[in-house]
Every structure is written in C-alpha cells, then in structure tokens.
Tab-separated table of C-alpha atoms in Angstrom:
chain	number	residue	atom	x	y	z
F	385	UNK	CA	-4.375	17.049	14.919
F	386	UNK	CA	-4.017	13.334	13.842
F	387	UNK	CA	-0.116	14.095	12.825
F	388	UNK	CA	0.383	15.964	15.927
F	389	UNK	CA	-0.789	12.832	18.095
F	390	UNK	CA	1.273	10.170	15.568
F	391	UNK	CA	4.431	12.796	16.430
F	392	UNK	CA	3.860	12.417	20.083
F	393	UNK	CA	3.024	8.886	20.705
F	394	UNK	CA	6.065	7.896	18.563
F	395	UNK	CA	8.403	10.236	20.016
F	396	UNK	CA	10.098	7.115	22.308
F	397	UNK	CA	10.344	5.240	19.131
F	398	UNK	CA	12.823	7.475	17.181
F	399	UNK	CA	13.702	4.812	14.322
F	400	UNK	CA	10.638	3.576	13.237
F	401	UNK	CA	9.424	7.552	12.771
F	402	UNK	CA	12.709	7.823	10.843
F	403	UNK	CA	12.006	5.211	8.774
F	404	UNK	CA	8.904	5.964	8.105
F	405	UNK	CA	9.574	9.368	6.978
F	406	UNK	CA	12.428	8.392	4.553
F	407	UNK	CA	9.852	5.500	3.403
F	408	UNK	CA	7.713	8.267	2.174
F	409	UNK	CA	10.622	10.285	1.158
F	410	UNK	CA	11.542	7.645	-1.130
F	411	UNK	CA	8.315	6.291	-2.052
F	412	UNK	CA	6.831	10.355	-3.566
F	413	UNK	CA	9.501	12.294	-3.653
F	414	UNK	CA	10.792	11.377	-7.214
F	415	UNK	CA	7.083	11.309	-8.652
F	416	UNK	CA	6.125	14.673	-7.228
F	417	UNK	CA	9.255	16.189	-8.471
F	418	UNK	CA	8.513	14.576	-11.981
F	419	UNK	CA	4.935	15.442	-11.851
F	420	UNK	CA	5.715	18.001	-14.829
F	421	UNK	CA	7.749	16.294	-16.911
F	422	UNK	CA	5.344	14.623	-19.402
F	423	UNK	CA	4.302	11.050	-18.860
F	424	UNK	CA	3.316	11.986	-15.308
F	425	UNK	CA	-0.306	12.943	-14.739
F	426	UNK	CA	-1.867	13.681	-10.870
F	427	UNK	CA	-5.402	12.049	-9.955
F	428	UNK	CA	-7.018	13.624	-6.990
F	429	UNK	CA	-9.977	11.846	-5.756
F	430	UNK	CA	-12.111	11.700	-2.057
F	431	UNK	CA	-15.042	9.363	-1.393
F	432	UNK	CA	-17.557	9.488	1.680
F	433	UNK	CA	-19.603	6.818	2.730
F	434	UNK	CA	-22.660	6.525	5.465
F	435	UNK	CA	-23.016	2.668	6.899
F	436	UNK	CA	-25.469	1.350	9.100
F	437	UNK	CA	-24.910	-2.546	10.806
F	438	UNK	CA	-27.379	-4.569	12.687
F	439	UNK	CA	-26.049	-7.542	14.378
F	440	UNK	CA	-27.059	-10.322	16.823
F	441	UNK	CA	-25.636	-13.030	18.293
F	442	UNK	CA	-26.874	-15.923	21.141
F	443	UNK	CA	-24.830	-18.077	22.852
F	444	UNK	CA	-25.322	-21.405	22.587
F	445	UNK	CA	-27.630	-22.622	25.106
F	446	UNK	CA	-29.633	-19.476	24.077
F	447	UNK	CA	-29.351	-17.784	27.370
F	448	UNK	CA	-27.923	-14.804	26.230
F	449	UNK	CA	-28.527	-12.708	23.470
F	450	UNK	CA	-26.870	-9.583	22.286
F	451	UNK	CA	-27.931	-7.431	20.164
F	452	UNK	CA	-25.821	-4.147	18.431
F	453	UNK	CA	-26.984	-1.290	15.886
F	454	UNK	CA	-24.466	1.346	14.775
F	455	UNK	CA	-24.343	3.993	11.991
F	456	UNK	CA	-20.526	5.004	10.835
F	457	UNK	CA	-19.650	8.181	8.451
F	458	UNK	CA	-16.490	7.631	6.313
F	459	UNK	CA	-14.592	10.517	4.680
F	460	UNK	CA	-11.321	9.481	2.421
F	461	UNK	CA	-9.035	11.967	0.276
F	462	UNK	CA	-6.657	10.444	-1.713
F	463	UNK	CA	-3.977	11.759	-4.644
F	464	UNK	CA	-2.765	9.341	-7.207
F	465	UNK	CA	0.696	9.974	-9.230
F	466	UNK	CA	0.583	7.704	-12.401
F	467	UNK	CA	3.167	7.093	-15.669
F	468	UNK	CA	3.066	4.249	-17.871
F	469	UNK	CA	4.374	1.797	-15.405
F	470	UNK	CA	4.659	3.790	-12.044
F	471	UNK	CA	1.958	4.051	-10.056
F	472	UNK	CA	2.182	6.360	-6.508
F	473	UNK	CA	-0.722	6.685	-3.858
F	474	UNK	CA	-1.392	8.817	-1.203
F	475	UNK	CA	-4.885	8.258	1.343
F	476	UNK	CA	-5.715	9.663	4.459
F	477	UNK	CA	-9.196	8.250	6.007
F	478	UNK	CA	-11.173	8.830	8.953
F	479	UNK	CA	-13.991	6.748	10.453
F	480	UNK	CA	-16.636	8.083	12.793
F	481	UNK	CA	-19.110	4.890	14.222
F	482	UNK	CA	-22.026	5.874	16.488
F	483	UNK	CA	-23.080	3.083	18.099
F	484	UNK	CA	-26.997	3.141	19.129
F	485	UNK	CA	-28.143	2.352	22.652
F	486	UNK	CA	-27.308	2.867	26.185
F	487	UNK	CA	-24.362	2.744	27.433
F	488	UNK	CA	-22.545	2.081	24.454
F	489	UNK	CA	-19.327	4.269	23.352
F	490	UNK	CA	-18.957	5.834	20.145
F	491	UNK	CA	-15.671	5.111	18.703
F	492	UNK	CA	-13.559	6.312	15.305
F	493	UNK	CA	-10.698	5.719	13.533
F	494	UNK	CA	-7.650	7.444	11.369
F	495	UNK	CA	-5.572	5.656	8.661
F	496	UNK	CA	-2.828	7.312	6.467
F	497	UNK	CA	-1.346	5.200	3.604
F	498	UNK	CA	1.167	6.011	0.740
F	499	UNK	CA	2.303	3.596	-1.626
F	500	UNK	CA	4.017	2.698	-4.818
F	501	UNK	CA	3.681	0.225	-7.517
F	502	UNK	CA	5.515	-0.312	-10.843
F	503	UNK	CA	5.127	-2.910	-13.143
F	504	UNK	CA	8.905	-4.845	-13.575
F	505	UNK	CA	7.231	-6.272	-16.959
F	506	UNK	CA	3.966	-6.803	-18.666
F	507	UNK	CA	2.936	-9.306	-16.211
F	508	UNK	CA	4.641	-8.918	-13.079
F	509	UNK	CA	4.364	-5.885	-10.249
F	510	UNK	CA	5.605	-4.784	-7.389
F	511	UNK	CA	4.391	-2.793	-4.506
F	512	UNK	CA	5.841	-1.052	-0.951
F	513	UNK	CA	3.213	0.048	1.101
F	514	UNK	CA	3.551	2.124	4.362
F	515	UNK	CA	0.449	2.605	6.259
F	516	UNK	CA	-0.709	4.187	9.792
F	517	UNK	CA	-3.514	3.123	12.010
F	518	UNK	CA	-4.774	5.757	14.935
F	519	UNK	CA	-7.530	3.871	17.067
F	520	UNK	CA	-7.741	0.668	15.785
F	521	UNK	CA	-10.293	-1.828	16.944
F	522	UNK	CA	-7.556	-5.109	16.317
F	523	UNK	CA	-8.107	-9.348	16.797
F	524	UNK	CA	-6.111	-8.593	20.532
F	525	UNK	CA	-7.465	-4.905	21.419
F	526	UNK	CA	-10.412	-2.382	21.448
F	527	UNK	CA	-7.608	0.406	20.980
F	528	UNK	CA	-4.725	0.281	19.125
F	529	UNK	CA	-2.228	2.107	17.527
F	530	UNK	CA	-0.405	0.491	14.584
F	531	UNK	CA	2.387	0.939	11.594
F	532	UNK	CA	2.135	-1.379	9.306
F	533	UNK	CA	4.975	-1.791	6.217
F	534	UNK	CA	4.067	-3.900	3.377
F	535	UNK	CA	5.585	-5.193	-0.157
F	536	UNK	CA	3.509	-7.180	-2.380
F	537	UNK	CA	4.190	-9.073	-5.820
F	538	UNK	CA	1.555	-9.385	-8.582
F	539	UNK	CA	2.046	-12.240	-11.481
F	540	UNK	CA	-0.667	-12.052	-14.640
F	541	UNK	CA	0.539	-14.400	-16.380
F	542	UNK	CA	-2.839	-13.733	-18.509
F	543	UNK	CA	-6.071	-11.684	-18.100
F	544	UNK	CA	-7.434	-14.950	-16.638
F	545	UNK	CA	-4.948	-15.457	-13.902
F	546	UNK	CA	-3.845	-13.518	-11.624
F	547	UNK	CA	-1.387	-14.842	-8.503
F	548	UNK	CA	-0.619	-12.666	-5.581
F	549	UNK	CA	2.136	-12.749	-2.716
F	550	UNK	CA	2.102	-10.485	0.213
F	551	UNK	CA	4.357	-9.750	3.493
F	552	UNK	CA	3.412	-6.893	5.837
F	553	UNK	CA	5.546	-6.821	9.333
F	554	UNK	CA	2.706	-4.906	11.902
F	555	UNK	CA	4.574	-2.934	15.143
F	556	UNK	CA	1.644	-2.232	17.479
F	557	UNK	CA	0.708	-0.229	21.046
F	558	UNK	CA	-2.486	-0.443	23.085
F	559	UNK	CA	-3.552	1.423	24.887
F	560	UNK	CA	-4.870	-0.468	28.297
F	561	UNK	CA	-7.100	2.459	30.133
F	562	UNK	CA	-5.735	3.120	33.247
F	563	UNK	CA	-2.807	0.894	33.220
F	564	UNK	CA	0.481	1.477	31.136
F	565	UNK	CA	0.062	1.233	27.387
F	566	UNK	CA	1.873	-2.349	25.890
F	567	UNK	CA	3.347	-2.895	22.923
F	568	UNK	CA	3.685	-6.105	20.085
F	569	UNK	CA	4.581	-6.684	16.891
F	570	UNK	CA	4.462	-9.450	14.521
F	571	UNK	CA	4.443	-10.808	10.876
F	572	UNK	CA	1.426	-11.587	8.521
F	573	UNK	CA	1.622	-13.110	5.359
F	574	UNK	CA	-1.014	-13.312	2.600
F	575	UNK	CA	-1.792	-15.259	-1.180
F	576	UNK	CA	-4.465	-15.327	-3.781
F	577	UNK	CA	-5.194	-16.555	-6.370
F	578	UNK	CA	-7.813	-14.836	-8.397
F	579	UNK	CA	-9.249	-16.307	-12.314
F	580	UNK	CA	-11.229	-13.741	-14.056
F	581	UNK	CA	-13.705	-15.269	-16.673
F	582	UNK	CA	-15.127	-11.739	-17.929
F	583	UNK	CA	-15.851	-7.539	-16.588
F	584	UNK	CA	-16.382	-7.933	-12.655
F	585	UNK	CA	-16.424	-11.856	-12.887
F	586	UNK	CA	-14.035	-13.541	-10.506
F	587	UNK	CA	-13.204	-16.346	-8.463
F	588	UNK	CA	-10.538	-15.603	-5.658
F	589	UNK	CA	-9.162	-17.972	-2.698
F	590	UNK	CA	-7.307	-16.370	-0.208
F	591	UNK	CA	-4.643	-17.477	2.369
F	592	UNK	CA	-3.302	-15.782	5.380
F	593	UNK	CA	-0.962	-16.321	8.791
F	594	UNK	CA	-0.042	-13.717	10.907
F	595	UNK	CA	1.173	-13.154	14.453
F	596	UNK	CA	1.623	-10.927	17.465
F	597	UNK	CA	3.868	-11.258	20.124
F	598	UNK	CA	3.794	-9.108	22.913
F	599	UNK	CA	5.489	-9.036	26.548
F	600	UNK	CA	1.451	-8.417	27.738
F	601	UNK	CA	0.122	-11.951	27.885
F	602	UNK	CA	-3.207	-11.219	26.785
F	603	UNK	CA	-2.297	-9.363	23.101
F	604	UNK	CA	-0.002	-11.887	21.623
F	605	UNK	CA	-1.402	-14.870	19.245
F	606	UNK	CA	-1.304	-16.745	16.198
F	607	UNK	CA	-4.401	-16.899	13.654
F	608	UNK	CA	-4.733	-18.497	10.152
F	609	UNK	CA	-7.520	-18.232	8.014
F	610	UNK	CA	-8.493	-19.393	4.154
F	611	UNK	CA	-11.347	-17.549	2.134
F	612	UNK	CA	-12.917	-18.164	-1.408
F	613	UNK	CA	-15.390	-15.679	-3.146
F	614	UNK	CA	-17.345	-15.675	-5.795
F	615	UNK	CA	-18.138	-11.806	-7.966
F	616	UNK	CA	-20.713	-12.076	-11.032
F	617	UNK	CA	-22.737	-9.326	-12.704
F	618	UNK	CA	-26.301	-9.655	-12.187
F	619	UNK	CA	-27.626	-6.048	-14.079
F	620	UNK	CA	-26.544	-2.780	-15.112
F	621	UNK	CA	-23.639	-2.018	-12.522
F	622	UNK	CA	-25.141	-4.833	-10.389
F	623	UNK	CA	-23.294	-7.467	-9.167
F	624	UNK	CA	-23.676	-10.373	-6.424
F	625	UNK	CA	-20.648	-11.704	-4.270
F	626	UNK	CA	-20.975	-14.640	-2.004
F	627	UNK	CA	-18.083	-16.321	0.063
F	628	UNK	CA	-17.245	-18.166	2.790
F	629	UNK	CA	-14.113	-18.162	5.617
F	630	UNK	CA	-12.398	-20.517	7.872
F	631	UNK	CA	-10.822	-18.388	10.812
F	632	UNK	CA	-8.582	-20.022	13.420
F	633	UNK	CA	-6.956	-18.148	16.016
F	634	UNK	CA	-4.399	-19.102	19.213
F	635	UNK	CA	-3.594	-17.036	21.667
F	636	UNK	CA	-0.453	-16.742	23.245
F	637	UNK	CA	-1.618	-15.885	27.516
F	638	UNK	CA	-5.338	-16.091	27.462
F	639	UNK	CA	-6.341	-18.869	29.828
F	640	UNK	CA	-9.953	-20.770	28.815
F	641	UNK	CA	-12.530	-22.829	31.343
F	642	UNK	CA	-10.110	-25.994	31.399
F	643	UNK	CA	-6.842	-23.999	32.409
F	644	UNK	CA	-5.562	-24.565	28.546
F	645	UNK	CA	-4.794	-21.610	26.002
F	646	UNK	CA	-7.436	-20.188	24.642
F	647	UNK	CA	-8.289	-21.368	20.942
F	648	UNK	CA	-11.184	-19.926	18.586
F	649	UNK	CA	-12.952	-20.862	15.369
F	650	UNK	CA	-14.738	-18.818	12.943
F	651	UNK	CA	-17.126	-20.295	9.844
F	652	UNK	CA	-18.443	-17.216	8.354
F	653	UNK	CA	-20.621	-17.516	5.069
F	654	UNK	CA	-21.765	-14.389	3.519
F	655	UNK	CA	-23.677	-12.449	0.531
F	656	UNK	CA	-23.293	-9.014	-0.754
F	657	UNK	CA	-24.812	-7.019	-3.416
F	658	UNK	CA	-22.782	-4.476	-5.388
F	659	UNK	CA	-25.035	-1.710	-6.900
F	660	UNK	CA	-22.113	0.903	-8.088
F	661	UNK	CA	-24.239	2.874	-10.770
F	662	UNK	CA	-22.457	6.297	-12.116
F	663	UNK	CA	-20.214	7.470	-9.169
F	664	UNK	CA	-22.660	6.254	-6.303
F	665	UNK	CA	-20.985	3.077	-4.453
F	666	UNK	CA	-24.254	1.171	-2.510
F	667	UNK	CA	-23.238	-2.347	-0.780
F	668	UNK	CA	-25.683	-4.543	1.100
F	669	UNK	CA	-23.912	-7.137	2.787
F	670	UNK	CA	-25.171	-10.391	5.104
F	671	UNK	CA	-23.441	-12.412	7.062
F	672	UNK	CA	-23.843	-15.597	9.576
F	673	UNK	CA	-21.150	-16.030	12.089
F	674	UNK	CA	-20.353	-19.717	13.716
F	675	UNK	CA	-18.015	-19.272	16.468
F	676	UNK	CA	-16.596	-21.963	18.337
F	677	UNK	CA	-13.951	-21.923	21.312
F	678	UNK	CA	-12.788	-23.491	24.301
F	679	UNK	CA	-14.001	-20.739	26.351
F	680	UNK	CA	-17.366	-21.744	26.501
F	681	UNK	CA	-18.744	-18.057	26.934
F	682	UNK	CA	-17.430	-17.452	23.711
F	683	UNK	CA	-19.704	-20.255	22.191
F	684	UNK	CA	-22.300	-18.207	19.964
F	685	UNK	CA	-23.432	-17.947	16.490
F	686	UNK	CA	-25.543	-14.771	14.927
F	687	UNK	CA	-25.964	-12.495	11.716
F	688	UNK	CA	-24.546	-9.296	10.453
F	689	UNK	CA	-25.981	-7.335	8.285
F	690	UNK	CA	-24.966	-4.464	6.786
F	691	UNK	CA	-25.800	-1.644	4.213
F	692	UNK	CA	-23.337	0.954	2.936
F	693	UNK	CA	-23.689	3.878	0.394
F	694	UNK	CA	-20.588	5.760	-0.946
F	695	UNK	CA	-20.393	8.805	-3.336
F	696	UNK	CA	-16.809	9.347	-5.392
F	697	UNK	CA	-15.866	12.675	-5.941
C-alpha cells in the first residue's frame, strides 16, 4: 500500500523517482548479487516499540495551558548486507500515535531507508543514504511528504575521536487540506564531534543549518541549532544521558504581531535514562522546553516527558 501511494504521488515528478530507483539500484544491487560469494554475510533484524508522552505547556502570562497525552506503536524491519569494509542497509518503519482526548486526531507515519557505507581506510568512511518520508509531521507542516538524499563522512582518527560531516538535500510536498498540495525543497547540513572516554561513555556537540524554500509563503525558512550531550554508564546496561539545545528558526512568509518575519527560539535541556538489558530497549526521557518568539502567542515554556520500551528481534 505505502509503495503504491509513493508511485502515485510521484508520478508528476518522473526524475526524482528515476533517481531514486537507480540510487537503490546502485546502492544493493552489487551486495545482493555477492551475498554468496564468501566475505558477504546477511543480518535480518525488526524491532517494535510502544511509547507513551505526556506534555504541557503555558504561555507566558499563564493564561493558557495545554496539555497533550499520546501512546505511539512502532514496528521496524530492517536487512543488513555486511563484508569487511562494506556495509549495506535496508529499513522500512511505520509509526502509529494515538493521541488521547477529545477531539484530537490520531496520526502515523512511513519511512523507507537504504544505505551504504564502506570504510576508504582504517579511519575514514563514507556513506550515501536515500530515505522516504510518507506523513511527516515537519518544522513547516502537520503533513508532509519528503525524499531525502544524504552522504556523510566519518574521520576516527582514534577510538577517542570521532569527527563527522554530513549533507542531505530534502525535496518536500504538503499536503494543505482542501487547498492544492505545495511543494519546497532545501539543503541541511550537519557536524559532530563526538570523544569517547570508555563502553557507552561519550561527549558529542552537534551543529546543524538547514533550509526550505518554497513558492507557499508559509513553508519556507531557515533554522540553526547547536547541541551537546553527555552518555555515562550508571549499572548493568544502565546508562544516563543529559543535554541541552539552542534552536533558532526564521521563517521565510510568516508575518508576527509587529508586521516583521516571524523568528523563534528554543532552549531545551533534557535527561534520559537508557535501561537496554538483553534485547529489551526501555528509555525514559524528560524534557523542559523555553520557547521564545516574536509572535507573542507563541511565548510558552513546559515539560515533556516520555517513556519508551523496545524489543529487538
């Protein structure tokens, strides 16, 4: 069903299905054909996960509060195609959120990914990534359909440091309801930097820009953003992860209070606890969201919290 809807919403956009296709050509063909020859092994794998999220947030004078509870139900298969220095990944995922109360619609979402890395040397790697989005909740719309092709470059210099460069170019359409759907497209660019002092103890600080533009005024914009996190072992598969992230986003036709563009800020500190014992995957997670703007209905601050278990077939 999902590849029968990709086929037909793409159907206008002949190249980019093209392209795609030969992407994935390209990027298993040669593997799968391999697959037999020895040095080749295949990995299958699927994973399912049950979330619920509690979340509140008041505006700033306090005269509005809003309050949202949801459950989601994750299913992924995925098949991995590995040699000594070629890796190949395929991942199909679907997200089902029910979102508690009245008048509140449930949504879901489908994402298919394939992609290949192989290690040029001992320390540095390379990865293309193609990737599909069906219904994707996105910074400029509710609903949105999205490819998404990627290449990445890994340096480890040593076990200790580890520097990352990535480019992904995003072509995008939303659908608008009852008016016609719109389309943008649009760059984003990420780096870390990640030092490893032992098993499942990092430090990472991440950078990323990235933006839309679109011939509907109110999907294009520009939004930058820097993150560092902290992962240590606490116990037995136990670990603890805080962080913190500085989000600023501009966009391109959205008009605030005082006639100017509209511009929002984002301070968002957070914990989580990482409990992966055996093949069970079980994530607590809480955050605090500051949220600035010169819209002032968009003033407001609240929490997030969120617990997840997973099971890994």
């Amino acid at each position: 069903m999902l590849l029968t809807r990709i086929a037909r919403d793409l159907r206008p956009a002949g190249t980019a299905w093209r392209a795609a296709a030969l992407a994935l050509g390209l990027a298993v063909g040669a593997p799968l054909a391999a697959a037999d020859e020895t040095g080749w092994r295949l990995e299958p794998d699927a994973r399912i996960d049950v979330q619920a999220v509690s979340a509140q947030t008041t505006t700033r004078d306090e005269d509005l509060v809003i309050d949202g509870e949801a459950l989601s139900v994750r299913g992924q298969i995925g098949l991995g195609i590995e040699s000594k220095r070629t890796r190949v990944r395929l991942e199909a995922d679907r997200i089902e959120v029910f979102r508690l109360g009245e008048d509140r619609r449930d949504v879901s979402r489908d994402r298919l990914t394939a992609n290949i890395e192989h290690d040029l040397t001992d320390t540095l790697e390379v990865q293309a990534q193609l990737r599909r989005y069906d219904d994707l909740v996105t910074v400029e719309s509710p609903d949105t359909d999205s490819w998404e092709y990627s290449a990445r470059a890994t340096f480890e210099p040593t076990r200790e440091n580890r520097f990352r460069l990535q480019g992904t170019w995003r072509e995008r359409q939303y659908d608008n309801g009852a008016g016609p759907a719109t389309t943008g497209d649009g760059v984003r660019f990420d780096a870390q930097y990640r030092r490893r002092f032992g098993a499942y103890h990092y430090l990472a600080f991440d950078l990323r820009t990235e933006t839309i533009r679109s011939d509907d005024p109110q999907r294009g914009y520009e939004r930058d953003s820097a993150g560092v996190a902290y992962t240590r072992p606490i116990g037995p598969d136990l670990r603890v992860r805080p962080a913190l992230e500085l989000i600023k986003t501009r966009f391109d036709g959205r008009i605030a209070d005082n006639g100017a563009l509209r511009r929002d800020r984002q301070v968002v500190p957070e914990i989580e606890l990482q409990w992966w014992p055996g093949k069970w995957r079980i994530e607590a997670e809480a955050k605090y969201i500051f949220f600035a703007s010169n819209e002032s209905a968009r003033e407001r601050e609240g929490y997030r919290l969120t617990l997840s278990v997973g099971y890994v077939f």
